[in-house]
Amino acid sequence: MQVRIIAVGKIKERFLSDGIAEYEKRLTPYLKLSIVEIAEEKRGVHLSGSKGQIIKDGEGDRILAAIPERAYVVALDARGTGMTSEMLAARMRDWQLTGMSSIVVIIGGDLGLSDAVLTRAALRLSLSPMTFTHQMVRLILLEQLYRACRINSGEPYHK
């Protein structure tokens, strides 16, 4: 299975970069992973509602351009469906069994995702009802993908 993570912005904190690198390494035996970073839109000091929408739309256009044509798209969205780790593992197993070989998971910027990106998604997934930085979400997502792979392989993983 190929998993492409499309994420708005670069990772700035070293502790997050180190954690992300560790989980990328751990995932290598289980799936082919790629991470595509989309540039954040430039913005001024004051951000009105309409300016925020323009920013989300600009980032959304670049996200949509990075999605392979036949990919199954998962958008991380605070208003999306919540899942346990076991439920995510079962969903990933179902994708494999039904021949979905290209999965794209989208992490938006600090303003969220454009309507066009949310419309393109087959699944809107919430990692938690809590709020995390979009940079931290990348690490949390990779850990959950690793956990799901271990569950599906029947390998132990701490709870």
PDB file of N, CA and C in Angstrom, residues 8-64:
ATOM      1  N   VAL A   8       0.251  20.954   4.723  1.00  0.00           N
ATOM      2  CA  VAL A   8       0.538  22.370   4.523  1.00  0.00           C
ATOM      3  C   VAL A   8       1.610  22.791   5.523  1.00  0.00           C
ATOM      4  N   GLY A   9       2.663  23.397   5.031  1.00  0.00           N
ATOM      5  CA  GLY A   9       3.709  23.944   5.894  1.00  0.00           C
ATOM      6  C   GLY A   9       4.842  22.976   6.150  1.00  0.00           C
ATOM      7  N   LYS A  10       5.918  23.544   6.635  1.00  0.00           N
ATOM      8  CA  LYS A  10       7.116  22.790   6.972  1.00  0.00           C
ATOM      9  C   LYS A  10       7.161  22.558   8.479  1.00  0.00           C
ATOM     10  N   ILE A  11       7.855  21.510   8.872  1.00  0.00           N
ATOM     11  CA  ILE A  11       8.079  21.245  10.289  1.00  0.00           C
ATOM     12  C   ILE A  11       9.233  22.126  10.751  1.00  0.00           C
ATOM     13  N   LYS A  12       8.991  22.895  11.792  1.00  0.00           N
ATOM     14  CA  LYS A  12       9.999  23.849  12.255  1.00  0.00           C
ATOM     15  C   LYS A  12      10.729  23.381  13.515  1.00  0.00           C
ATOM     16  N   GLU A  13      10.071  22.597  14.343  1.00  0.00           N
ATOM     17  CA  GLU A  13      10.667  22.167  15.605  1.00  0.00           C
ATOM     18  C   GLU A  13      11.436  20.862  15.410  1.00  0.00           C
ATOM     19  N   ARG A  14      12.644  20.839  15.932  1.00  0.00           N
ATOM     20  CA  ARG A  14      13.497  19.665  15.755  1.00  0.00           C
ATOM     21  C   ARG A  14      12.898  18.418  16.416  1.00  0.00           C
ATOM     22  N   PHE A  15      12.294  18.574  17.592  1.00  0.00           N
ATOM     23  CA  PHE A  15      11.743  17.405  18.271  1.00  0.00           C
ATOM     24  C   PHE A  15      10.648  16.749  17.436  1.00  0.00           C
ATOM     25  N   LEU A  16       9.886  17.539  16.689  1.00  0.00           N
ATOM     26  CA  LEU A  16       8.874  16.958  15.810  1.00  0.00           C
ATOM     27  C   LEU A  16       9.529  16.294  14.595  1.00  0.00           C
ATOM     28  N   SER A  17      10.518  16.950  14.021  1.00  0.00           N
ATOM     29  CA  SER A  17      11.237  16.368  12.876  1.00  0.00           C
ATOM     30  C   SER A  17      11.862  15.032  13.256  1.00  0.00           C
ATOM     31  N   ASP A  18      12.449  14.952  14.434  1.00  0.00           N
ATOM     32  CA  ASP A  18      13.067  13.703  14.889  1.00  0.00           C
ATOM     33  C   ASP A  18      12.017  12.600  15.061  1.00  0.00           C
ATOM     34  N   GLY A  19      10.884  12.940  15.662  1.00  0.00           N
ATOM     35  CA  GLY A  19       9.812  11.952  15.839  1.00  0.00           C
ATOM     36  C   GLY A  19       9.239  11.492  14.515  1.00  0.00           C
ATOM     37  N   ILE A  20       9.044  12.421  13.602  1.00  0.00           N
ATOM     38  CA  ILE A  20       8.522  12.084  12.277  1.00  0.00           C
ATOM     39  C   ILE A  20       9.495  11.159  11.556  1.00  0.00           C
ATOM     40  N   ALA A  21      10.775  11.467  11.603  1.00  0.00           N
ATOM     41  CA  ALA A  21      11.785  10.626  10.965  1.00  0.00           C
ATOM     42  C   ALA A  21      11.784   9.218  11.556  1.00  0.00           C
ATOM     43  N   GLU A  22      11.603   9.120  12.863  1.00  0.00           N
ATOM     44  CA  GLU A  22      11.566   7.809  13.516  1.00  0.00           C
ATOM     45  C   GLU A  22      10.381   6.978  13.016  1.00  0.00           C
ATOM     46  N   TYR A  23       9.204   7.585  12.938  1.00  0.00           N
ATOM     47  CA  TYR A  23       8.041   6.828  12.477  1.00  0.00           C
ATOM     48  C   TYR A  23       8.088   6.537  10.981  1.00  0.00           C
ATOM     49  N   GLU A  24       8.697   7.415  10.202  1.00  0.00           N
ATOM     50  CA  GLU A  24       8.904   7.108   8.782  1.00  0.00           C
ATOM     51  C   GLU A  24       9.749   5.839   8.659  1.00  0.00           C
ATOM     52  N   LYS A  25      10.792   5.733   9.464  1.00  0.00           N
ATOM     53  CA  LYS A  25      11.669   4.559   9.455  1.00  0.00           C
ATOM     54  C   LYS A  25      10.894   3.318   9.905  1.00  0.00           C
ATOM     55  N   ARG A  26      10.116   3.444  10.961  1.00  0.00           N
ATOM     56  CA  ARG A  26       9.346   2.299  11.477  1.00  0.00           C
ATOM     57  C   ARG A  26       8.294   1.807  10.484  1.00  0.00           C
ATOM     58  N   LEU A  27       7.761   2.710   9.674  1.00  0.00           N
ATOM     59  CA  LEU A  27       6.717   2.331   8.723  1.00  0.00           C
ATOM     60  C   LEU A  27       7.253   1.646   7.468  1.00  0.00           C
ATOM     61  N   THR A  28       8.548   1.749   7.228  1.00  0.00           N
ATOM     62  CA  THR A  28       9.148   1.224   6.001  1.00  0.00           C
ATOM     63  C   THR A  28       8.790  -0.239   5.704  1.00  0.00           C
ATOM     64  N   PRO A  29       8.788  -1.147   6.682  1.00  0.00           N
ATOM     65  CA  PRO A  29       8.443  -2.538   6.344  1.00  0.00           C
ATOM     66  C   PRO A  29       6.966  -2.754   5.991  1.00  0.00           C
ATOM     67  N   TYR A  30       6.111  -1.799   6.320  1.00  0.00           N
ATOM     68  CA  TYR A  30       4.674  -2.008   6.205  1.00  0.00           C
ATOM     69  C   TYR A  30       4.028  -1.343   4.998  1.00  0.00           C
ATOM     70  N   LEU A  31       4.527  -0.187   4.612  1.00  0.00           N
ATOM     71  CA  LEU A  31       3.913   0.538   3.502  1.00  0.00           C
ATOM     72  C   LEU A  31       4.912   1.496   2.879  1.00  0.00           C
ATOM     73  N   LYS A  32       4.575   1.933   1.677  1.00  0.00           N
ATOM     74  CA  LYS A  32       5.413   2.922   0.998  1.00  0.00           C
ATOM     75  C   LYS A  32       4.849   4.302   1.343  1.00  0.00           C
ATOM     76  N   LEU A  33       5.651   5.095   2.038  1.00  0.00           N
ATOM     77  CA  LEU A  33       5.201   6.387   2.552  1.00  0.00           C
ATOM     78  C   LEU A  33       5.926   7.519   1.845  1.00  0.00           C
ATOM     79  N   SER A  34       5.165   8.540   1.500  1.00  0.00           N
ATOM     80  CA  SER A  34       5.774   9.775   1.018  1.00  0.00           C
ATOM     81  C   SER A  34       5.050  10.945   1.672  1.00  0.00           C
ATOM     82  N   ILE A  35       5.806  11.998   1.916  1.00  0.00           N
ATOM     83  CA  ILE A  35       5.241  13.206   2.508  1.00  0.00           C
ATOM     84  C   ILE A  35       5.503  14.354   1.553  1.00  0.00           C
ATOM     85  N   VAL A  36       4.433  15.039   1.171  1.00  0.00           N
ATOM     86  CA  VAL A  36       4.520  16.189   0.275  1.00  0.00           C
ATOM     87  C   VAL A  36       4.143  17.418   1.092  1.00  0.00           C
ATOM     88  N   GLU A  37       5.053  18.371   1.155  1.00  0.00           N
ATOM     89  CA  GLU A  37       4.776  19.609   1.875  1.00  0.00           C
ATOM     90  C   GLU A  37       4.305  20.674   0.899  1.00  0.00           C
ATOM     91  N   ILE A  38       3.179  21.282   1.211  1.00  0.00           N
ATOM     92  CA  ILE A  38       2.592  22.354   0.414  1.00  0.00           C
ATOM     93  C   ILE A  38       2.903  23.677   1.115  1.00  0.00           C
ATOM     94  N   ALA A  39       3.341  24.646   0.357  1.00  0.00           N
ATOM     95  CA  ALA A  39       3.687  25.944   0.951  1.00  0.00           C
ATOM     96  C   ALA A  39       2.459  26.612   1.554  1.00  0.00           C
ATOM     97  N   GLU A  40       2.677  27.225   2.710  1.00  0.00           N
ATOM     98  CA  GLU A  40       1.628  28.030   3.334  1.00  0.00           C
ATOM     99  C   GLU A  40       1.470  29.321   2.542  1.00  0.00           C
ATOM    100  N   GLU A  41       0.242  29.821   2.496  1.00  0.00           N
ATOM    101  CA  GLU A  41      -0.018  31.102   1.840  1.00  0.00           C
ATOM    102  C   GLU A  41       0.581  32.232   2.666  1.00  0.00           C
ATOM    103  N   LYS A  42       1.067  33.232   1.987  1.00  0.00           N
ATOM    104  CA  LYS A  42       1.561  34.431   2.663  1.00  0.00           C
ATOM    105  C   LYS A  42       0.364  35.163   3.268  1.00  0.00           C
ATOM    106  N   ARG A  43       0.599  35.787   4.403  1.00  0.00           N
ATOM    107  CA  ARG A  43      -0.480  36.531   5.048  1.00  0.00           C
ATOM    108  C   ARG A  43       0.068  37.720   5.803  1.00  0.00           C
ATOM    109  N   GLY A  44      -0.790  38.691   5.972  1.00  0.00           N
ATOM    110  CA  GLY A  44      -0.428  39.881   6.730  1.00  0.00           C
ATOM    111  C   GLY A  44      -0.699  39.684   8.206  1.00  0.00           C
ATOM    112  N   VAL A  45      -0.573  40.759   8.940  1.00  0.00           N
ATOM    113  CA  VAL A  45      -0.782  40.717  10.383  1.00  0.00           C
ATOM    114  C   VAL A  45      -2.261  40.534  10.716  1.00  0.00           C
ATOM    115  N   HIS A  46      -3.124  41.279  10.027  1.00  0.00           N
ATOM    116  CA  HIS A  46      -4.563  41.207  10.286  1.00  0.00           C
ATOM    117  C   HIS A  46      -5.210  40.271   9.278  1.00  0.00           C
ATOM    118  N   LEU A  47      -6.018  39.345   9.800  1.00  0.00           N
ATOM    119  CA  LEU A  47      -6.620  38.320   8.956  1.00  0.00           C
ATOM    120  C   LEU A  47      -8.139  38.393   9.078  1.00  0.00           C
ATOM    121  N   SER A  48      -8.791  38.915   8.053  1.00  0.00           N
ATOM    122  CA  SER A  48     -10.256  38.979   8.048  1.00  0.00           C
ATOM    123  C   SER A  48     -10.804  37.631   7.584  1.00  0.00           C
ATOM    124  N   GLY A  49     -12.107  37.451   7.743  1.00  0.00           N
ATOM    125  CA  GLY A  49     -12.738  36.204   7.321  1.00  0.00           C
ATOM    126  C   GLY A  49     -12.562  35.927   5.842  1.00  0.00           C
ATOM    127  N   SER A  50     -12.720  36.953   5.009  1.00  0.00           N
ATOM    128  CA  SER A  50     -12.576  36.747   3.564  1.00  0.00           C
ATOM    129  C   SER A  50     -11.129  36.452   3.194  1.00  0.00           C
ATOM    130  N   LYS A  51     -10.185  37.080   3.875  1.00  0.00           N
ATOM    131  CA  LYS A  51      -8.762  36.798   3.622  1.00  0.00           C
ATOM    132  C   LYS A  51      -8.433  35.366   4.027  1.00  0.00           C
ATOM    133  N   GLY A  52      -9.004  34.919   5.136  1.00  0.00           N
ATOM    134  CA  GLY A  52      -8.808  33.542   5.580  1.00  0.00           C
ATOM    135  C   GLY A  52      -9.308  32.543   4.548  1.00  0.00           C
ATOM    136  N   GLN A  53     -10.434  32.842   3.945  1.00  0.00           N
ATOM    137  CA  GLN A  53     -10.984  31.964   2.908  1.00  0.00           C
ATOM    138  C   GLN A  53     -10.080  31.940   1.678  1.00  0.00           C
ATOM    139  N   ILE A  54      -9.560  33.085   1.313  1.00  0.00           N
ATOM    140  CA  ILE A  54      -8.644  33.166   0.165  1.00  0.00           C
ATOM    141  C   ILE A  54      -7.393  32.327   0.439  1.00  0.00           C
ATOM    142  N   ILE A  55      -6.896  32.384   1.668  1.00  0.00           N
ATOM    143  CA  ILE A  55      -5.719  31.594   2.048  1.00  0.00           C
ATOM    144  C   ILE A  55      -6.030  30.104   1.956  1.00  0.00           C
ATOM    145  N   LYS A  56      -7.157  29.670   2.534  1.00  0.00           N
ATOM    146  CA  LYS A  56      -7.535  28.254   2.469  1.00  0.00           C
ATOM    147  C   LYS A  56      -7.716  27.791   1.028  1.00  0.00           C
ATOM    148  N   ASP A  57      -8.322  28.632   0.199  1.00  0.00           N
ATOM    149  CA  ASP A  57      -8.537  28.266  -1.202  1.00  0.00           C
ATOM    150  C   ASP A  57      -7.221  28.132  -1.957  1.00  0.00           C
ATOM    151  N   GLY A  58      -6.264  29.031  -1.694  1.00  0.00           N
ATOM    152  CA  GLY A  58      -4.961  28.954  -2.342  1.00  0.00           C
ATOM    153  C   GLY A  58      -4.208  27.695  -1.950  1.00  0.00           C
ATOM    154  N   GLU A  59      -4.204  27.408  -0.652  1.00  0.00           N
ATOM    155  CA  GLU A  59      -3.565  26.173  -0.188  1.00  0.00           C
ATOM    156  C   GLU A  59      -4.305  24.962  -0.745  1.00  0.00           C
ATOM    157  N   GLY A  60      -5.627  25.050  -0.787  1.00  0.00           N
ATOM    158  CA  GLY A  60      -6.439  23.950  -1.310  1.00  0.00           C
ATOM    159  C   GLY A  60      -6.140  23.636  -2.764  1.00  0.00           C
ATOM    160  N   ASP A  61      -5.940  24.667  -3.577  1.00  0.00           N
ATOM    161  CA  ASP A  61      -5.598  24.441  -4.988  1.00  0.00           C
ATOM    162  C   ASP A  61      -4.295  23.659  -5.108  1.00  0.00           C
ATOM    163  N   ARG A  62      -3.308  23.993  -4.294  1.00  0.00           N
ATOM    164  CA  ARG A  62      -2.029  23.286  -4.347  1.00  0.00           C
ATOM    165  C   ARG A  62      -2.159  21.854  -3.811  1.00  0.00           C
ATOM    166  N   ILE A  63      -2.996  21.675  -2.801  1.00  0.00           N
ATOM    167  CA  ILE A  63      -3.242  20.328  -2.277  1.00  0.00           C
ATOM    168  C   ILE A  63      -3.879  19.469  -3.367  1.00  0.00           C
ATOM    169  N   LEU A  64      -4.929  19.982  -3.986  1.00  0.00           N
ATOM    170  CA  LEU A  64      -5.631  19.216  -5.024  1.00  0.00           C
ATOM    171  C   LEU A  64      -4.701  18.843  -6.171  1.00  0.00           C
TER     172      LEU A  64
END
